[in-house]
Tab-separated table of C-alpha atoms (C1' of nucleotides) in Angstrom:
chain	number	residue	atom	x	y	z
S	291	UNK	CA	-24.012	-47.189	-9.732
S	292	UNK	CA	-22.023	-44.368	-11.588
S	293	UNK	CA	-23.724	-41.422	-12.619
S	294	UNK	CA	-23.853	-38.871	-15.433
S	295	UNK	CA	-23.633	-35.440	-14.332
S	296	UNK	CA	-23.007	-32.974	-16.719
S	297	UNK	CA	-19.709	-32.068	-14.808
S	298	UNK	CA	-18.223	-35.388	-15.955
S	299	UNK	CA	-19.434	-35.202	-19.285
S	300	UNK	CA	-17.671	-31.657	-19.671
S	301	UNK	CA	-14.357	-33.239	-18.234
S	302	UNK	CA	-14.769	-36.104	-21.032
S	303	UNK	CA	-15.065	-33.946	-23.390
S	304	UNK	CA	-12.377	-31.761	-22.329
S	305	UNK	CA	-9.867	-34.797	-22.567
S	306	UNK	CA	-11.037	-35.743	-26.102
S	307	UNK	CA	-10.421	-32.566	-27.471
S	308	UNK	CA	-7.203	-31.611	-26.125
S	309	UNK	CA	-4.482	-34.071	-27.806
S	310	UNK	CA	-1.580	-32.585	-25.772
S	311	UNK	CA	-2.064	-34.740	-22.352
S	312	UNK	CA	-3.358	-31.888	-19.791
S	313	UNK	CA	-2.040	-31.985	-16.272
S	314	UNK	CA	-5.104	-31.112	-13.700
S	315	UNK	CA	-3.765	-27.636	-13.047
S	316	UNK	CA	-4.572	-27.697	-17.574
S	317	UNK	CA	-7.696	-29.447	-17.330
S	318	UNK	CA	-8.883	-27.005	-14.608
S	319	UNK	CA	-8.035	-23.752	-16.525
S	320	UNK	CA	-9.698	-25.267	-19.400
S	321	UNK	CA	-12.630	-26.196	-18.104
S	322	UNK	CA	-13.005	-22.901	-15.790
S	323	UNK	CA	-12.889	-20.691	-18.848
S	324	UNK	CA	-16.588	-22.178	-20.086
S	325	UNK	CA	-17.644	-23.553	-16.451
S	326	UNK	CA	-16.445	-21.478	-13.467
S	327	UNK	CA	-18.770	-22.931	-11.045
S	328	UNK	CA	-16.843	-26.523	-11.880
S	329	UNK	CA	-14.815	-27.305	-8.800
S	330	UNK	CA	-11.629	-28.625	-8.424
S	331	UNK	CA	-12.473	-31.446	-6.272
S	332	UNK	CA	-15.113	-32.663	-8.812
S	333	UNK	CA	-12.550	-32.890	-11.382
S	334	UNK	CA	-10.238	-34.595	-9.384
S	335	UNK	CA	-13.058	-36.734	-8.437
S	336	UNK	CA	-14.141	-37.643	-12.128
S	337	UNK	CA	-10.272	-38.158	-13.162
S	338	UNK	CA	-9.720	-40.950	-10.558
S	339	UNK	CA	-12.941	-42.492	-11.383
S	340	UNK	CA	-12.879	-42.073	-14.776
S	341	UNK	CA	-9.037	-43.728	-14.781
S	342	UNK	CA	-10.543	-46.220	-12.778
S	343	UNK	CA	-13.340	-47.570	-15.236
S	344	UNK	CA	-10.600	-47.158	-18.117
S	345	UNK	CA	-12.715	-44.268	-19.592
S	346	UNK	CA	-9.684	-42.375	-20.050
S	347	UNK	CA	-5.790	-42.842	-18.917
S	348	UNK	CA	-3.645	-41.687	-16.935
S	349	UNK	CA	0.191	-41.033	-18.262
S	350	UNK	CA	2.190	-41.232	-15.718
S	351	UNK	CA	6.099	-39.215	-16.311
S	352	UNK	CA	9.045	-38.167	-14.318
S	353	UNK	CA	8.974	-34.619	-12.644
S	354	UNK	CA	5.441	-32.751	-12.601
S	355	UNK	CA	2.225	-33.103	-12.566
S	356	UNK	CA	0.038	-36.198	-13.487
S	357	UNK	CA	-1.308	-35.962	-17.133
S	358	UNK	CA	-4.310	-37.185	-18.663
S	359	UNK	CA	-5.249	-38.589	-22.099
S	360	UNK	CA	-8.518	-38.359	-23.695
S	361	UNK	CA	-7.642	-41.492	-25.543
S	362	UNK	CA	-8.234	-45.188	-23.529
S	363	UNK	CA	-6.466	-47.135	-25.910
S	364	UNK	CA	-3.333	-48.561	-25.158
S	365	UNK	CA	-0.386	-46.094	-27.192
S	366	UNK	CA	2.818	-44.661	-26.153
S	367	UNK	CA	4.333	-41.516	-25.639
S	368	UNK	CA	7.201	-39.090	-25.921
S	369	UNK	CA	8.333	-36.649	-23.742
S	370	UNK	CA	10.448	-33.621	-24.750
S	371	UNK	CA	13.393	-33.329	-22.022
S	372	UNK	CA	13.721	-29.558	-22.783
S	373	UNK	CA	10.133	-28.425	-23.349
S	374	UNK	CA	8.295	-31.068	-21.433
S	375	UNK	CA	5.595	-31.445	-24.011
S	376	UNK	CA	4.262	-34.908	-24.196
S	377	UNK	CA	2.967	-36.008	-27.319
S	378	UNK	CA	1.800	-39.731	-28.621
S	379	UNK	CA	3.936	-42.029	-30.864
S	380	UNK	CA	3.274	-44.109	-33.366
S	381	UNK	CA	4.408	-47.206	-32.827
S	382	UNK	CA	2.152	-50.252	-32.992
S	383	UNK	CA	1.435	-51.790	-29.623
S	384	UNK	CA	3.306	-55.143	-29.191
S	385	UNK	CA	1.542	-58.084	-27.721
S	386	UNK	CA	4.171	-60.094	-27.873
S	387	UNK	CA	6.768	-58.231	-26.128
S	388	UNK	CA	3.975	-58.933	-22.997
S	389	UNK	CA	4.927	-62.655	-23.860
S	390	UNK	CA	7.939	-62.574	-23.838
S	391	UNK	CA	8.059	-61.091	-20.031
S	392	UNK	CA	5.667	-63.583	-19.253
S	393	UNK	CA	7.974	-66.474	-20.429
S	394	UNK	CA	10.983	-65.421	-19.059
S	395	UNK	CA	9.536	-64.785	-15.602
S	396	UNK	CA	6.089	-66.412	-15.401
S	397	UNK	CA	4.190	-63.114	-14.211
S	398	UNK	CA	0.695	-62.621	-16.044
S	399	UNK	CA	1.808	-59.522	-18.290
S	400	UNK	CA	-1.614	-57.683	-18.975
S	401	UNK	CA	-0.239	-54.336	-20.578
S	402	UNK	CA	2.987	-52.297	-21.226
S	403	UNK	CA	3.766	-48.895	-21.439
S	404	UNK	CA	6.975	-47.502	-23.412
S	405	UNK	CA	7.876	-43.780	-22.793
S	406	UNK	CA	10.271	-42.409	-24.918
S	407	UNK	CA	12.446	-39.189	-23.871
S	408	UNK	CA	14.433	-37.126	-26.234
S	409	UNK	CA	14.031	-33.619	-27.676
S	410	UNK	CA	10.989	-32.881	-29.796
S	411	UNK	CA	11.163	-31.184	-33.689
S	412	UNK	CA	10.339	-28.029	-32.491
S	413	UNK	CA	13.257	-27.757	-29.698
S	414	UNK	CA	15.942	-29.338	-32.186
S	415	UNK	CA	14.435	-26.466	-34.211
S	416	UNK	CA	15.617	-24.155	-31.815
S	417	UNK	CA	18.785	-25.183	-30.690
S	418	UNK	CA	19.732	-25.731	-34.260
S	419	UNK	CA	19.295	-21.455	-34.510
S	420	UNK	CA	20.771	-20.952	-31.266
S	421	UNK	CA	24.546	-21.962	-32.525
W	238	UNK	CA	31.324	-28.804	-6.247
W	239	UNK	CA	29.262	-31.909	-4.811
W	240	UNK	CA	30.885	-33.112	-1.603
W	241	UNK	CA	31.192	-36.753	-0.513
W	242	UNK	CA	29.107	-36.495	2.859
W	243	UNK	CA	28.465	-39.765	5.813
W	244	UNK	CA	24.726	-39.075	4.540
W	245	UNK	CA	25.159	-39.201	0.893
W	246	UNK	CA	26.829	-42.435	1.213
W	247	UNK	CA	24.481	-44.106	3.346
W	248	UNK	CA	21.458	-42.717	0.730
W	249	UNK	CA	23.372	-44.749	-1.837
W	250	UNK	CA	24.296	-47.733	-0.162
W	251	UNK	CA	20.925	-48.172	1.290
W	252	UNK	CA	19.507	-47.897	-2.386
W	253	UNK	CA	22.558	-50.238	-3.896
W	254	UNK	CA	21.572	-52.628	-1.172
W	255	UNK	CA	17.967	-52.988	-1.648
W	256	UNK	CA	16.378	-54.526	-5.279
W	257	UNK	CA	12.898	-53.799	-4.848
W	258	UNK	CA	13.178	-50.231	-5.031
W	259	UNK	CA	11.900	-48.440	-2.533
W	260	UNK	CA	10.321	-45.301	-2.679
W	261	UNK	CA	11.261	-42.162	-0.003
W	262	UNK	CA	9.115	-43.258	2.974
W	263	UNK	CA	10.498	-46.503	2.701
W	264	UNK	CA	14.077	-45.434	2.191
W	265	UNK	CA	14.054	-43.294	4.913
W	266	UNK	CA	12.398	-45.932	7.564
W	267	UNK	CA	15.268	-47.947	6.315
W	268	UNK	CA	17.991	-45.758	6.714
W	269	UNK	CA	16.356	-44.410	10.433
W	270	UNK	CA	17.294	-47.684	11.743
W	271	UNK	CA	20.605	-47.271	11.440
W	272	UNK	CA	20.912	-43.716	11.290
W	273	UNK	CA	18.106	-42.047	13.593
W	274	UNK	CA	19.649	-38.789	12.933
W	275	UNK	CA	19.371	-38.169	9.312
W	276	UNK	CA	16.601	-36.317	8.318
W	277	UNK	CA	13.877	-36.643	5.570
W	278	UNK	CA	14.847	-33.192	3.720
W	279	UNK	CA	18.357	-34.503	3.914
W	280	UNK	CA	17.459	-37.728	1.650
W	281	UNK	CA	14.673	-35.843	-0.298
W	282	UNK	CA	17.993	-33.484	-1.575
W	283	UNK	CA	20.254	-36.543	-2.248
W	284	UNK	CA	18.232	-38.465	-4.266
W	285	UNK	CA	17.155	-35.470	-6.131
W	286	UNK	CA	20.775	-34.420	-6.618
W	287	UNK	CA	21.559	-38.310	-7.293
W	288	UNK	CA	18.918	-38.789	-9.515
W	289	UNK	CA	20.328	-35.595	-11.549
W	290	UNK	CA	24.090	-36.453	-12.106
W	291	UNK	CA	22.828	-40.227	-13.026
W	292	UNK	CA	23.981	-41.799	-9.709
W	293	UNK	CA	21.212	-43.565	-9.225
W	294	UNK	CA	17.693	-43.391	-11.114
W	295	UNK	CA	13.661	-42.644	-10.742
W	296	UNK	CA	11.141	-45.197	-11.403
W	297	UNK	CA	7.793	-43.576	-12.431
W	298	UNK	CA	4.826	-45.451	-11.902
W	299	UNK	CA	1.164	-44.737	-11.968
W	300	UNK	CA	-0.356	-44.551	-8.193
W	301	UNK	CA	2.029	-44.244	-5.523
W	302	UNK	CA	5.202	-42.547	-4.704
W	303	UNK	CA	8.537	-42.100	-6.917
W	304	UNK	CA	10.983	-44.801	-6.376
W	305	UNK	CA	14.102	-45.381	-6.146
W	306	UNK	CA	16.585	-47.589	-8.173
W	307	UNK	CA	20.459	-48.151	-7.562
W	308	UNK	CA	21.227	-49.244	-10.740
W	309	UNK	CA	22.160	-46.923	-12.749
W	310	UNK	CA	21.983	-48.330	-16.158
W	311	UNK	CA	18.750	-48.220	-18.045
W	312	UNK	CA	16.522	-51.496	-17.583
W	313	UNK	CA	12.688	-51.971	-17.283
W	314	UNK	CA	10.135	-53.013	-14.784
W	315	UNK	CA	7.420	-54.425	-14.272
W	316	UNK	CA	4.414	-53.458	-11.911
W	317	UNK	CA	2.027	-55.715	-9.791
W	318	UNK	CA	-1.437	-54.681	-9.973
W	319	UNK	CA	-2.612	-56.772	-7.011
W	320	UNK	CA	0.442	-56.557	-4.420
W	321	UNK	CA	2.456	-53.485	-5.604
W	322	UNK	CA	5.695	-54.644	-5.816
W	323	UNK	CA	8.168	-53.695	-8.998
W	324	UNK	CA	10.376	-55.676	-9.954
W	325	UNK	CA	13.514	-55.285	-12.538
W	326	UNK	CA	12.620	-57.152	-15.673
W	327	UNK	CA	15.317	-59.380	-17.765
W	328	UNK	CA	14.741	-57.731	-21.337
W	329	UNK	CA	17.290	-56.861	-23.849
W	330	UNK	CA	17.269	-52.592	-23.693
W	331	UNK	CA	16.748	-51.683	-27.689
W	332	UNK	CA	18.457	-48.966	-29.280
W	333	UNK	CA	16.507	-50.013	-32.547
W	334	UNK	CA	13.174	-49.127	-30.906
W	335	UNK	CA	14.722	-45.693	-30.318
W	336	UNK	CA	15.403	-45.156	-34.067
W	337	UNK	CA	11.665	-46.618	-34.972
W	338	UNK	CA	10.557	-43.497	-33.062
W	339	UNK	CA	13.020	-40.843	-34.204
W	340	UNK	CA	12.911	-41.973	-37.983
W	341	UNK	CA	8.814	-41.922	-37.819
W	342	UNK	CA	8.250	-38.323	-36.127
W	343	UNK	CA	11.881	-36.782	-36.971
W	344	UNK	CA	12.324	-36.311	-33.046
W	345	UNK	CA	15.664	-37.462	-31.322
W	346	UNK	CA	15.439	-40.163	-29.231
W	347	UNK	CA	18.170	-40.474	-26.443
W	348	UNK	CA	16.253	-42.938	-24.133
W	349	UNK	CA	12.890	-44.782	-22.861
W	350	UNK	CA	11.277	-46.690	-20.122
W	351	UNK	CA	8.898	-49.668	-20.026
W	352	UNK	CA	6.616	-50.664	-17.536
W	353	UNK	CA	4.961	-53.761	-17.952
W	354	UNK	CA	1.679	-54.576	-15.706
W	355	UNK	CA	0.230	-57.363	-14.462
W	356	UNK	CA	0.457	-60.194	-11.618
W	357	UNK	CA	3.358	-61.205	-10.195
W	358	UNK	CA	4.297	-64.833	-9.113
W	359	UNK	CA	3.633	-64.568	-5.625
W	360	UNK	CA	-0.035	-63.121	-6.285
W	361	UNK	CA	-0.756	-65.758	-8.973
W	362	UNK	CA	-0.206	-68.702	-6.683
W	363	UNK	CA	-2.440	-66.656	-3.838
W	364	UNK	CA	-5.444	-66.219	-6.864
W	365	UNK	CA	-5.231	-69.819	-7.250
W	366	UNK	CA	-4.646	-70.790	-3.851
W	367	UNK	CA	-7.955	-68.795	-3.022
W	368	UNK	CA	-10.335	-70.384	-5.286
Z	238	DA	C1'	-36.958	-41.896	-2.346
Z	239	DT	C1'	-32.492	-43.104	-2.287
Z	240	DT	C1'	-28.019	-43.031	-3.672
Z	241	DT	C1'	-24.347	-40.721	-5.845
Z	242	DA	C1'	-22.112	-36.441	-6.967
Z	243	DT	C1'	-20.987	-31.524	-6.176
Z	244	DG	C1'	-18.873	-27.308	-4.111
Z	245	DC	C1'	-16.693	-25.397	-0.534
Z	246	DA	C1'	-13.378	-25.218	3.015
Z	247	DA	C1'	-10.579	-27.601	5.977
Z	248	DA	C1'	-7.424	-31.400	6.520
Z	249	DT	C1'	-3.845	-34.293	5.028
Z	250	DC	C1'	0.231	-35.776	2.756
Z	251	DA	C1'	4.451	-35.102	0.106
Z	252	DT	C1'	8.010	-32.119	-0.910
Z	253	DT	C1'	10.688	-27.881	-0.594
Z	254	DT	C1'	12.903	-24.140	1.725
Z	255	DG	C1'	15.007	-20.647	5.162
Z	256	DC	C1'	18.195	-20.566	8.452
Z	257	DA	C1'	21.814	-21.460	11.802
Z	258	DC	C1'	25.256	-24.765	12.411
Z	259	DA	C1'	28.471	-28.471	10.808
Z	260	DT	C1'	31.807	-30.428	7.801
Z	261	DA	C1'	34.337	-31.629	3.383
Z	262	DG	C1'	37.658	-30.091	0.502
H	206	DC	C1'	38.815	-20.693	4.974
H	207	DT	C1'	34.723	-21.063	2.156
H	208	DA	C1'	31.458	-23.429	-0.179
H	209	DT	C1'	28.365	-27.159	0.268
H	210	DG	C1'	25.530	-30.029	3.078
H	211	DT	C1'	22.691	-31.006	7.231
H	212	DG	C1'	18.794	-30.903	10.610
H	213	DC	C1'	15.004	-28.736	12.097
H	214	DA	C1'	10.740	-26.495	11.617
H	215	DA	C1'	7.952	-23.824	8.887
H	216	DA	C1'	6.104	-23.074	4.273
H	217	DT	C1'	4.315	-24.633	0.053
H	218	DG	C1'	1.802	-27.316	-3.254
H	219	DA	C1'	-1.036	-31.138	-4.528
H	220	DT	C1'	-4.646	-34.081	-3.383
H	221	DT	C1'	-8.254	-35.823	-0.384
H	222	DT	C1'	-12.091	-35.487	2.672
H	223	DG	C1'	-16.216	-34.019	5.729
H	224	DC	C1'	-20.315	-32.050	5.271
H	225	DA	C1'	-24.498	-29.894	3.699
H	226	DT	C1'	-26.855	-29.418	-0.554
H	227	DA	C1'	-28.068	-30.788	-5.351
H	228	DA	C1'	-29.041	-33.872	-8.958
H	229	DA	C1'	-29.529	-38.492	-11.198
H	230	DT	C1'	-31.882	-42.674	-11.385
DNA sequence: ATTTATGCAAATCATTTGCACATAG
DNA sequence: CTATGTGCAAATGATTTGCATAAAT
């Protein structure tokens, strides 16, 4: 049976307060500022499991590290092409876009994820004053 | 200037040739077949310069390593929980969904991915065959 | 009391890089 | 000829693991 030690509960509460989708590299700085004696391994421990029991998710992006979101339900992101930032979207989740896949090629569709890759407001910003 | 090396082309017709895209172990075993002589770092750099200039693109999944797709035109996938397996799903790529994002949080949108999750055909007749 | 989790360091695995040589243009 | 690419082996970086100890139930 799964515990609670107070190392997970400080990386669950690390997650929920951040809204910018830490890497572990992040999530280890963070927590090591308040905690030093919190290893790595635990945390990379407690991620895995805690992706595992859907506590939390795991946002999976081209190039670096993999980030992690405080928030276990199912949303999509953006990711800045010049920055890197990755930051949530609002866009209702579609159930029947998962039907639609299932129709057309019979597989049991239990969840999507959309990623959307662009530049964010604050790098148009700054191209925009560059010219 | 990029050069047109024996390697290269292999890297690409291996990828064009394959449709359940591999990742770099699996592109490499391939290719070692053939071509005992071509090294890993040698298709690590060509599929990172490939994947650059738009030859050929990345797949980024949760779990496991990058893979590999020789299409080059944007499409989506979907992702078998039980076996593994991706496979290219037959969905209509929307622009529209694009503007949605952009006119809602002001960022530009040039492009996104969706992976889709769930069972695929072959592992839903091996659930049923099992019970 | 027993099982699960932690911290540390070492091991493993994936990816990148330095360098001498080869080859495309 | 010269710039780019290759193969090899070593280096790097991320993640996992073995083990003794600590803490949760």
């Amino acid at each position: 049976m799964q515990r609670n030690t107070v190392q997970r509960q400080i990386i669950i509460d690390t997650l929920k307060n951040s809204n910018y989708h830490p890497n572990i590299e992040e999530i280890y700085t963070e927590i090591h500022k308040m905690h030093p004696s919190i290893s790595k391994a635990t945390i990379y421990r407690n991620l895995r499991q805690l992706t595992g029991s859907g506590a939390i998710r795991r946002v999976s992006l081209p190039d670096g590290l993999e980030r992690y979101d405080g928030i276990a339900t199912p949303h999509h992101h953006f990711r800045c092409k010049s920055c890197g930032s990755v930051l949530d979207v609002d866009l209702e989740y579609s159930e029947a876009i998962n039907d639609i896949v299932r129709q057309k090629h019979g597989f049991q569709v239990d969840e999507h994820d959309i990623v959307f890759m662009g530049l964010c407001n604050k790098c148009i910003k700054q191209q925009h004053s560059r010219s």
